[in-house]
């Protein structure tokens, strides 16, 4: 593996507070985030990365892949609770939540589709955070349009030869193993590619609009030789299911993170409106400000309920969770973008500065409308269901 | 028609209510199957009949018709569970 184009960080990110308790539910997640994440998130944003110490704290808290079964190193955390946990992390820092999202996608894919040998090799390391995963789908010429990917995996010498370029890979600067989707002769397959495999080149992408500390990268795969068992899941018509399922979990986590952004906007705006006065009157008493706050309260609750419903359906193994997750992600991400804009508006010039976190929320929220399927793709898919129901 | 076939047909018809589908019709030939529907179909079969479909059984011939899916379920239910 080669790393090129590494620019020195603007400043080293601060080290989070000492002492880490296990995260088992929303309450403990909130405590973890308020202690180790939220106070430093603006500094992470400016540094363009999160520190290794925080990644270790996440591991100590058991946050990397708690949904894995106990035998694989997890705790068997249910999806409703995982959604609550990712919401809390997203409330504190969308960059860290993004790292959790892509790691979740890689770990779940191994657990769901991997052979016993693949699960034994990767799952415990994913659960412990000893190996961090990243999700490689988007390319310079293909994002939400997955049919346009050009990275190829050709059968060669009893294994695979991987060639292509992946872009916008969250966590790519730091991940230890990449879950790469590539075109095979039959369909699109999922391949696990360790970072140190010869032919893998990582180029950091810095200065993005939002989630600036999520350590994005462009990754080239040039004649990368993989063993036969690098392929995860079935081949043939169901190979696309691996991608569908992986993206479903990505959307679920992004929806959760978006709820967290709305909540963060609400908390910051309510605090500011209570303390800031205009002509001797607190902002919180002005009807136009109250309207913004009331919409934040309402949408936070609505988005949270949609997320919980998608999680409940996942826990029940119901196929309808996929559409429920589309709806939750669409609603929550658009709400996050809208309310982050209003949060900046409430803060005025202060909101445009680095003195308050709402500018970061604003930049991060925009990203939520694009990743894991743009909201235009979301609406097209949701409208497809409406059409089916109409003709029923 | 067995209850298994009936439930599978019910699921497919629920997703595509405008189509007339019989237990022996090839849903791939009818153009209904995309990756989203395939995922929903596999989740439905696993949830409804309490089976786990191993990767090697995720073949197109096992999912072409309600008949073939029913046969797959019957076969999986007859096999001893593998840890």
Coordinates of C-alpha atoms in Angstrom, one line a residue:
Chain A
X1 CA 0.0 0.0 0.0
X2 CA 1.2 3.4 -0.9
X3 CA 0.1 6.7 0.6
X4 CA 0.7 9.8 -1.5
X5 CA -0.1 13.5 -1.2
X6 CA -0.3 13.6 2.6
X7 CA -0.5 17.2 3.7
X8 CA 0.5 18.1 7.3
X9 CA -2.6 18.7 9.4
X10 CA -3.5 22.3 10.3
X11 CA -3.1 21.4 14.0
X12 CA -3.1 18.2 16.0
X13 CA -6.6 17.4 17.2
X14 CA -7.0 17.5 21.0
X15 CA -6.9 14.3 23.1
X16 CA -10.3 13.5 24.6
X17 CA -10.9 13.2 28.3
X18 CA -9.7 10.1 30.1
X19 CA -11.9 7.4 31.4
X20 CA -14.3 5.3 29.2
X21 CA -17.4 3.4 30.2
X22 CA -19.1 0.8 28.0
X23 CA -21.9 2.1 25.9
X24 CA -25.0 -0.1 26.0
X25 CA -27.8 2.3 25.3
X26 CA -28.8 5.9 24.5
X27 CA -28.0 7.2 28.0
X28 CA -24.5 5.8 28.1
X29 CA -23.9 6.9 24.5
X30 CA -25.0 10.4 25.4
X31 CA -22.6 10.4 28.4
X32 CA -19.7 9.1 26.2
X33 CA -20.4 11.8 23.5
X34 CA -20.7 14.6 26.0
X35 CA -17.4 13.6 27.7
X36 CA -15.2 12.4 24.8
X37 CA -16.6 13.8 21.6
X38 CA -18.8 16.9 21.5
X39 CA -16.4 19.2 23.4
X40 CA -13.7 18.5 20.8
X41 CA -15.7 18.1 17.6
X42 CA -15.0 21.6 16.3
X43 CA -11.3 21.1 16.8
X44 CA -11.4 17.8 15.0
X45 CA -13.2 19.6 12.2
X46 CA -10.5 22.1 11.9
X47 CA -7.7 19.5 12.2
X48 CA -9.3 17.5 9.4
X49 CA -9.1 14.3 11.4
X50 CA -10.0 12.6 14.7
X51 CA -7.1 11.5 16.9
X52 CA -6.1 7.9 17.4
X53 CA -6.9 8.4 21.1
X54 CA -10.5 8.9 20.3
X55 CA -10.6 5.8 18.1
X56 CA -9.2 3.8 21.1
X57 CA -11.9 5.3 23.4
X58 CA -14.6 4.2 20.9
X59 CA -13.1 0.7 21.1
X60 CA -13.0 0.8 24.9
X61 CA -16.7 1.8 24.9
X62 CA -17.5 -1.1 22.6
X63 CA -18.9 1.2 20.0
X64 CA -17.4 -0.1 16.8
X65 CA -19.7 -3.1 16.1
X66 CA -21.9 -3.9 19.1
X67 CA -24.5 -5.4 16.8
X68 CA -22.2 -8.4 16.2
X69 CA -23.2 -11.5 18.2
X70 CA -21.2 -12.2 21.4
X71 CA -19.4 -15.1 19.7
X72 CA -18.0 -12.6 17.2
X73 CA -17.0 -10.1 19.8
X74 CA -20.1 -7.9 19.9
X75 CA -22.9 -7.8 22.4
X76 CA -25.8 -8.5 20.0
X77 CA -27.1 -4.9 20.3
X78 CA -30.5 -4.6 18.6
X79 CA -30.9 -2.2 15.7
X80 CA -33.2 0.2 17.5
X81 CA -30.6 0.8 20.2
X82 CA -27.8 1.0 17.6
X83 CA -29.8 3.8 15.9
X84 CA -30.1 5.6 19.2
X85 CA -26.4 5.3 19.8
X86 CA -25.5 6.5 16.3
X87 CA -27.9 9.4 16.8
X88 CA -26.1 10.4 19.9
X89 CA -22.7 10.2 18.2
X90 CA -24.1 12.2 15.3
X91 CA -25.3 14.8 17.7
X92 CA -21.7 15.3 18.9
X93 CA -19.7 14.8 15.7
X94 CA -20.8 13.8 12.2
X95 CA -17.3 12.9 11.2
X96 CA -17.0 10.2 14.0
X97 CA -20.5 9.0 13.2
X98 CA -19.4 8.7 9.5
X99 CA -16.5 6.5 10.6
X100 CA -18.9 4.4 12.6
X101 CA -21.2 4.1 9.6
X102 CA -18.7 2.7 7.2
X103 CA -17.2 0.4 9.8
X104 CA -20.7 -0.8 10.5
X105 CA -21.3 -1.5 6.8
X106 CA -18.1 -3.5 6.5
X107 CA -18.6 -5.5 9.8
X108 CA -22.3 -6.3 9.0
X109 CA -21.4 -7.5 5.5
X110 CA -18.8 -9.9 6.8
X111 CA -21.2 -11.2 9.4
X112 CA -24.2 -11.5 7.1
X113 CA -22.5 -12.8 3.9
X114 CA -19.1 -14.0 5.0
X115 CA -18.1 -17.7 5.1
X116 CA -17.3 -19.1 8.6
X117 CA -13.6 -18.6 7.8
X118 CA -14.2 -15.0 6.7
X119 CA -16.2 -14.2 9.8
X120 CA -13.6 -15.8 12.1
X121 CA -10.8 -13.8 10.4
X122 CA -12.5 -10.4 10.4
X123 CA -15.5 -10.1 12.8
X124 CA -13.7 -10.1 16.2
X125 CA -11.1 -7.6 14.9
X126 CA -13.9 -5.4 13.7
X127 CA -15.8 -5.7 17.0
X128 CA -12.7 -4.7 19.0
X129 CA -11.8 -1.9 16.6
X130 CA -8.4 -3.6 16.0
X131 CA -9.2 -3.4 12.3
X132 CA -11.2 -0.5 10.9
X133 CA -13.3 -1.0 7.8
X134 CA -14.3 1.4 5.0
X135 CA -16.8 1.2 2.2
X136 CA -15.6 1.7 -1.4
X137 CA -18.4 2.2 -3.9
X138 CA -18.3 5.7 -5.4
X139 CA -15.8 6.4 -8.2
X140 CA -14.7 9.6 -10.0
X141 CA -17.5 8.9 -12.5
X142 CA -20.1 7.1 -10.5
X143 CA -21.8 7.9 -7.2
X144 CA -25.5 7.2 -6.6
X145 CA -25.5 5.6 -10.1
X146 CA -24.0 2.3 -9.1
X147 CA -24.6 0.9 -12.5
X148 CA -21.8 3.2 -13.7
X149 CA -19.0 1.7 -11.6
X150 CA -16.0 0.7 -13.7
X151 CA -13.7 -1.0 -11.1
X152 CA -13.3 -4.6 -12.2
X153 CA -12.6 -7.9 -10.5
X154 CA -11.5 -10.6 -12.9
X155 CA -11.0 -14.2 -12.0
X156 CA -7.3 -14.9 -12.3
X157 CA -5.1 -17.8 -11.2
X158 CA -7.7 -19.2 -8.8
X159 CA -8.3 -15.8 -7.2
X160 CA -9.1 -12.2 -8.4
X161 CA -7.4 -9.3 -10.0
X162 CA -8.8 -6.0 -8.9
X163 CA -8.4 -2.8 -11.0
X164 CA -10.0 0.6 -10.6
X165 CA -10.3 3.9 -8.6
X166 CA -12.6 4.6 -5.7
X167 CA -13.3 8.1 -4.5
X168 CA -14.9 9.8 -1.5
X169 CA -14.1 6.8 0.7
X170 CA -15.0 7.8 4.2
X171 CA -12.2 6.7 6.6
X172 CA -10.1 5.8 3.7
X173 CA -7.0 7.5 5.2
X174 CA -7.2 5.4 8.3
X175 CA -9.1 2.2 7.5
X176 CA -7.3 -1.2 7.7
X177 CA -9.5 -3.0 5.3
X178 CA -11.6 -1.9 2.4
X179 CA -15.0 -3.3 1.4
X180 CA -14.7 -2.8 -2.4
X181 CA -17.6 -3.2 -4.8
X182 CA -16.3 -4.2 -8.3
X183 CA -17.8 -5.4 -11.5
X184 CA -17.3 -9.1 -12.1
X185 CA -18.2 -11.1 -15.2
X186 CA -21.6 -11.9 -13.7
X187 CA -22.6 -8.9 -11.7
X188 CA -21.2 -6.6 -8.9
X189 CA -19.3 -8.3 -6.2
X190 CA -18.0 -7.3 -2.8
X191 CA -14.4 -7.8 -2.0
X192 CA -12.4 -7.4 1.2
X193 CA -9.1 -5.8 0.5
X194 CA -6.5 -5.3 3.3
X195 CA -4.9 -1.9 3.1
X196 CA -1.4 -3.3 2.9
X197 CA -2.1 -5.4 -0.2
X198 CA 0.4 -4.6 -3.0
X199 CA -1.2 -2.3 -5.7
X200 CA -3.4 -0.4 -3.2
X201 CA -2.7 3.4 -3.2
X202 CA -4.4 5.8 -0.8
X203 CA -4.6 9.5 -1.6
X204 CA -6.1 11.7 1.1
X205 CA -8.9 14.1 0.2
X206 CA -8.9 17.2 2.4
X207 CA -10.9 20.4 2.7
X208 CA -14.3 19.0 2.0
X209 CA -17.4 21.0 2.7
X210 CA -18.6 18.9 5.6
X211 CA -17.6 15.8 7.8
X212 CA -14.1 17.3 7.4
X213 CA -12.6 15.0 10.1
X214 CA -13.8 11.8 8.5
X215 CA -10.5 11.3 6.7
X216 CA -11.8 10.8 3.1
X217 CA -9.5 9.3 0.5
X218 CA -9.3 8.3 -3.1
X219 CA -8.0 4.8 -3.5
X220 CA -6.5 3.2 -6.5
X221 CA -6.4 -0.6 -7.0
X222 CA -3.8 -1.5 -9.7
X223 CA -3.5 -5.2 -10.5
X224 CA -4.3 -6.1 -6.9
X225 CA -4.1 -9.8 -6.5
X226 CA -6.7 -11.2 -4.1
X227 CA -7.3 -14.7 -2.9
X228 CA -10.5 -16.5 -3.9
X229 CA -12.0 -15.9 -0.5
X230 CA -11.8 -12.1 -0.8
X231 CA -15.2 -12.3 -2.4
X232 CA -18.1 -11.9 0.1
X233 CA -21.5 -13.4 -0.5
X234 CA -23.1 -15.1 -3.4
X235 CA -22.4 -14.6 -7.0
X236 CA -25.0 -14.3 -9.8
X237 CA -28.3 -12.6 -9.4
X238 CA -28.2 -12.2 -5.7
X239 CA -24.8 -10.6 -5.6
X240 CA -26.6 -7.2 -5.8
X241 CA -28.2 -8.0 -2.5
X242 CA -24.9 -7.6 -0.8
X243 CA -24.7 -4.0 -1.9
X244 CA -28.4 -3.4 -1.3
X245 CA -28.1 -4.7 2.3
X246 CA -24.8 -2.8 3.0
X247 CA -26.3 0.5 1.7
X248 CA -29.4 -0.1 3.7
X249 CA -27.4 -0.1 6.9
X250 CA -25.4 2.9 5.7
X251 CA -28.7 4.8 5.2
X252 CA -29.9 3.7 8.6
X253 CA -26.8 5.1 10.3
X254 CA -26.9 8.3 8.2
X255 CA -30.5 8.7 9.1
X256 CA -29.6 8.3 12.8
X257 CA -26.8 10.8 12.5
X258 CA -29.1 13.3 10.8
X259 CA -31.5 13.0 13.7
X260 CA -28.5 13.8 15.9
X261 CA -27.8 16.9 13.8
X262 CA -31.4 18.2 14.2
X263 CA -31.1 17.6 18.0
X264 CA -27.8 19.4 18.1
X265 CA -29.3 22.3 16.2
X266 CA -32.2 22.4 18.6
X267 CA -30.0 22.3 21.7
X268 CA -27.6 25.0 20.4
X269 CA -30.4 27.2 19.2
X270 CA -32.5 27.0 22.3
X271 CA -29.5 27.9 24.5
X272 CA -28.5 30.8 22.3
X273 CA -32.1 32.1 22.0
X274 CA -32.4 32.0 25.8
X275 CA -29.3 34.0 26.4
X276 CA -29.2 36.5 23.5
X277 CA -31.3 39.6 23.7
X278 CA -32.6 42.0 21.1
X279 CA -33.8 45.3 22.5
X280 CA -33.9 43.8 25.9
X281 CA -36.0 40.8 24.8
X282 CA -34.5 37.3 24.7
X283 CA -34.6 35.8 21.2
X284 CA -36.6 32.9 22.6
X285 CA -39.6 35.2 23.1
X286 CA -39.7 36.4 19.5
X287 CA -42.4 34.6 17.5
X288 CA -40.3 34.1 14.4
X289 CA -37.6 32.4 16.5
X290 CA -40.2 30.4 18.4
X291 CA -41.5 29.1 15.0
X292 CA -38.0 27.9 14.1
X293 CA -37.5 26.2 17.5
X294 CA -40.9 24.5 17.4
X295 CA -40.2 23.1 13.9
X296 CA -36.9 21.7 15.2
X297 CA -38.7 20.0 18.2
X298 CA -41.3 18.6 15.9
X299 CA -39.0 17.3 13.2
X300 CA -36.5 15.8 15.7
X301 CA -39.3 13.8 17.2
X302 CA -40.8 12.8 13.8
X303 CA -37.4 11.8 12.4
X304 CA -36.6 9.8 15.5
X305 CA -39.9 7.9 15.2
X306 CA -39.2 7.1 11.6
X307 CA -35.8 5.8 12.5
X308 CA -37.1 3.7 15.4
X309 CA -39.7 2.2 13.1
X310 CA -37.0 1.2 10.5
X311 CA -34.9 -0.3 13.4
X312 CA -37.9 -2.2 14.8
X313 CA -38.5 -3.7 11.4
X314 CA -34.8 -4.7 11.1
X315 CA -35.0 -6.3 14.5
X316 CA -38.0 -8.3 13.3
X317 CA -36.3 -9.3 10.1
X318 CA -39.1 -7.7 8.1
X319 CA -38.4 -6.9 4.4
X320 CA -40.3 -3.6 4.7
X321 CA -37.4 -2.2 6.7
X322 CA -35.6 -1.3 3.5
X323 CA -38.3 1.1 2.4
X324 CA -38.8 2.3 5.9
X325 CA -35.1 3.1 6.0
X326 CA -35.2 5.0 2.7
X327 CA -38.1 7.1 4.2
X328 CA -36.2 7.7 7.5
X329 CA -33.0 8.8 5.8
X330 CA -34.8 11.1 3.3
X331 CA -36.9 12.8 6.0
X332 CA -34.1 13.1 8.6
X333 CA -31.4 14.4 6.2
X334 CA -33.6 17.0 4.7
X335 CA -34.7 18.1 8.2
X336 CA -31.1 18.3 9.2
X337 CA -30.2 20.5 6.3
X338 CA -33.2 22.8 6.9
X339 CA -32.8 23.1 10.6
X340 CA -29.0 23.6 10.4
X341 CA -29.6 26.5 8.1
X342 CA -32.1 27.9 10.6
X343 CA -29.8 27.3 13.5
X344 CA -27.2 29.5 11.7
X345 CA -29.9 32.1 11.0
X346 CA -30.8 32.2 14.7
X347 CA -27.2 32.7 15.7
X348 CA -26.7 35.5 13.2
X349 CA -23.1 36.4 12.5
X350 CA -22.1 34.3 15.5
X351 CA -23.4 31.3 13.6
X352 CA -21.1 32.0 10.7
X353 CA -18.1 31.9 13.0
X354 CA -16.1 29.2 14.7
X355 CA -17.2 30.4 18.1
X356 CA -20.4 28.3 17.8
X357 CA -20.8 24.8 16.5
X358 CA -23.8 25.5 14.2
X359 CA -21.6 26.4 11.2
X360 CA -20.2 22.8 11.4
X361 CA -23.8 21.4 11.7
X362 CA -24.7 23.4 8.6
X363 CA -21.8 22.0 6.5
X364 CA -22.2 18.5 7.8
X365 CA -26.0 18.4 7.2
X366 CA -25.6 19.2 3.5
X367 CA -23.4 16.1 3.2
X368 CA -26.2 13.9 4.7
X369 CA -28.5 14.8 1.7
X370 CA -25.9 13.3 -0.7
X371 CA -24.3 10.3 0.8
X372 CA -25.6 6.7 0.8
X373 CA -27.8 7.6 -2.2
X374 CA -28.6 11.2 -3.0
X375 CA -32.0 12.5 -1.9
X376 CA -33.1 12.6 -5.6
X377 CA -32.5 8.8 -5.8
X378 CA -34.3 8.5 -2.5
X379 CA -37.4 10.3 -3.8
X380 CA -37.4 8.3 -7.0
X381 CA -37.4 5.1 -5.0
X382 CA -40.0 6.2 -2.5
X383 CA -42.2 7.4 -5.4
X384 CA -41.9 3.9 -6.9
X385 CA -43.6 2.5 -3.9
X386 CA -46.3 5.1 -4.1
X387 CA -46.9 4.1 -7.7
X388 CA -47.1 0.4 -6.8
X389 CA -49.6 1.2 -4.0
X390 CA -51.7 3.3 -6.4
X391 CA -52.0 0.4 -8.8
X392 CA -52.8 -2.1 -6.1
Chain B
X1 CA -51.5 -24.9 -3.8
X2 CA -49.5 -25.3 -0.6
X3 CA -49.5 -22.6 2.1
X4 CA -45.8 -21.9 1.4
X5 CA -46.5 -21.2 -2.3
X6 CA -49.5 -19.1 -1.4
X7 CA -47.5 -17.0 1.0
X8 CA -44.7 -16.5 -1.5
X9 CA -47.2 -15.6 -4.2
X10 CA -48.9 -13.2 -1.8
X11 CA -45.7 -11.4 -1.1
X12 CA -44.9 -11.0 -4.8
X13 CA -48.4 -9.9 -5.7
X14 CA -48.4 -7.4 -2.8
X15 CA -45.3 -5.8 -4.3
X16 CA -46.6 -5.9 -7.9
X17 CA -50.3 -5.9 -7.6
X18 CA -50.8 -4.9 -11.2
X19 CA -49.4 -8.2 -12.4
X20 CA -51.1 -11.6 -12.8
X21 CA -48.6 -14.1 -11.4
X22 CA -49.0 -17.8 -11.1
X23 CA -47.0 -20.3 -9.1
X24 CA -45.1 -21.5 -12.2
X25 CA -44.4 -18.1 -13.8
X26 CA -40.8 -17.0 -14.1
X27 CA -40.6 -13.7 -12.2
X28 CA -37.2 -12.9 -13.7
X29 CA -38.7 -13.3 -17.2
X30 CA -41.4 -10.9 -16.2
X31 CA -38.8 -8.3 -15.3
X32 CA -39.8 -7.9 -11.7
X33 CA -36.5 -8.6 -10.0
X34 CA -34.0 -5.9 -9.1
X35 CA -31.5 -5.9 -6.3
X36 CA -34.0 -4.2 -3.9
X37 CA -36.7 -6.7 -4.6
X38 CA -34.3 -9.6 -4.4
X39 CA -33.2 -8.5 -0.9
X40 CA -36.9 -8.1 0.2
X41 CA -37.7 -11.5 -1.2
X42 CA -34.9 -13.3 0.6
X43 CA -35.7 -11.5 3.9
X44 CA -39.4 -12.4 3.5
X45 CA -38.6 -16.1 2.9
X46 CA -36.2 -16.2 5.8
X47 CA -38.5 -14.4 8.2
X48 CA -41.7 -16.2 7.2
X49 CA -40.5 -19.7 7.1
X50 CA -37.8 -19.5 9.8
X51 CA -34.9 -20.5 7.6
X52 CA -31.5 -19.2 6.7
X53 CA -30.6 -19.4 3.1
X54 CA -27.0 -20.2 2.7
X55 CA -25.0 -18.4 0.0
X56 CA -24.7 -21.5 -2.2
X57 CA -28.5 -21.7 -2.3
X58 CA -28.9 -18.1 -3.5
X59 CA -29.1 -19.3 -7.1
X60 CA -31.4 -17.9 -9.7
X61 CA -33.1 -21.3 -10.3
X62 CA -34.2 -21.4 -6.7
X63 CA -36.0 -18.1 -7.0
X64 CA -37.5 -18.1 -10.5
X65 CA -41.0 -19.2 -9.5
X66 CA -43.2 -19.7 -6.4
X67 CA -42.8 -23.4 -7.0
X68 CA -39.0 -23.3 -6.9
X69 CA -39.0 -21.1 -3.9
X70 CA -41.4 -23.4 -2.1
X71 CA -39.2 -26.4 -2.9
X72 CA -36.2 -24.5 -1.5
X73 CA -38.0 -23.8 1.7
X74 CA -39.1 -27.4 2.0
X75 CA -35.5 -28.6 1.4
X76 CA -34.0 -26.2 4.0
X77 CA -36.6 -27.1 6.6
X78 CA -35.8 -30.7 6.2
X79 CA -32.0 -30.2 6.6
X80 CA -30.5 -30.3 10.1
X81 CA -29.5 -26.8 11.4
X82 CA -25.8 -26.0 10.9
X83 CA -24.1 -24.0 13.6

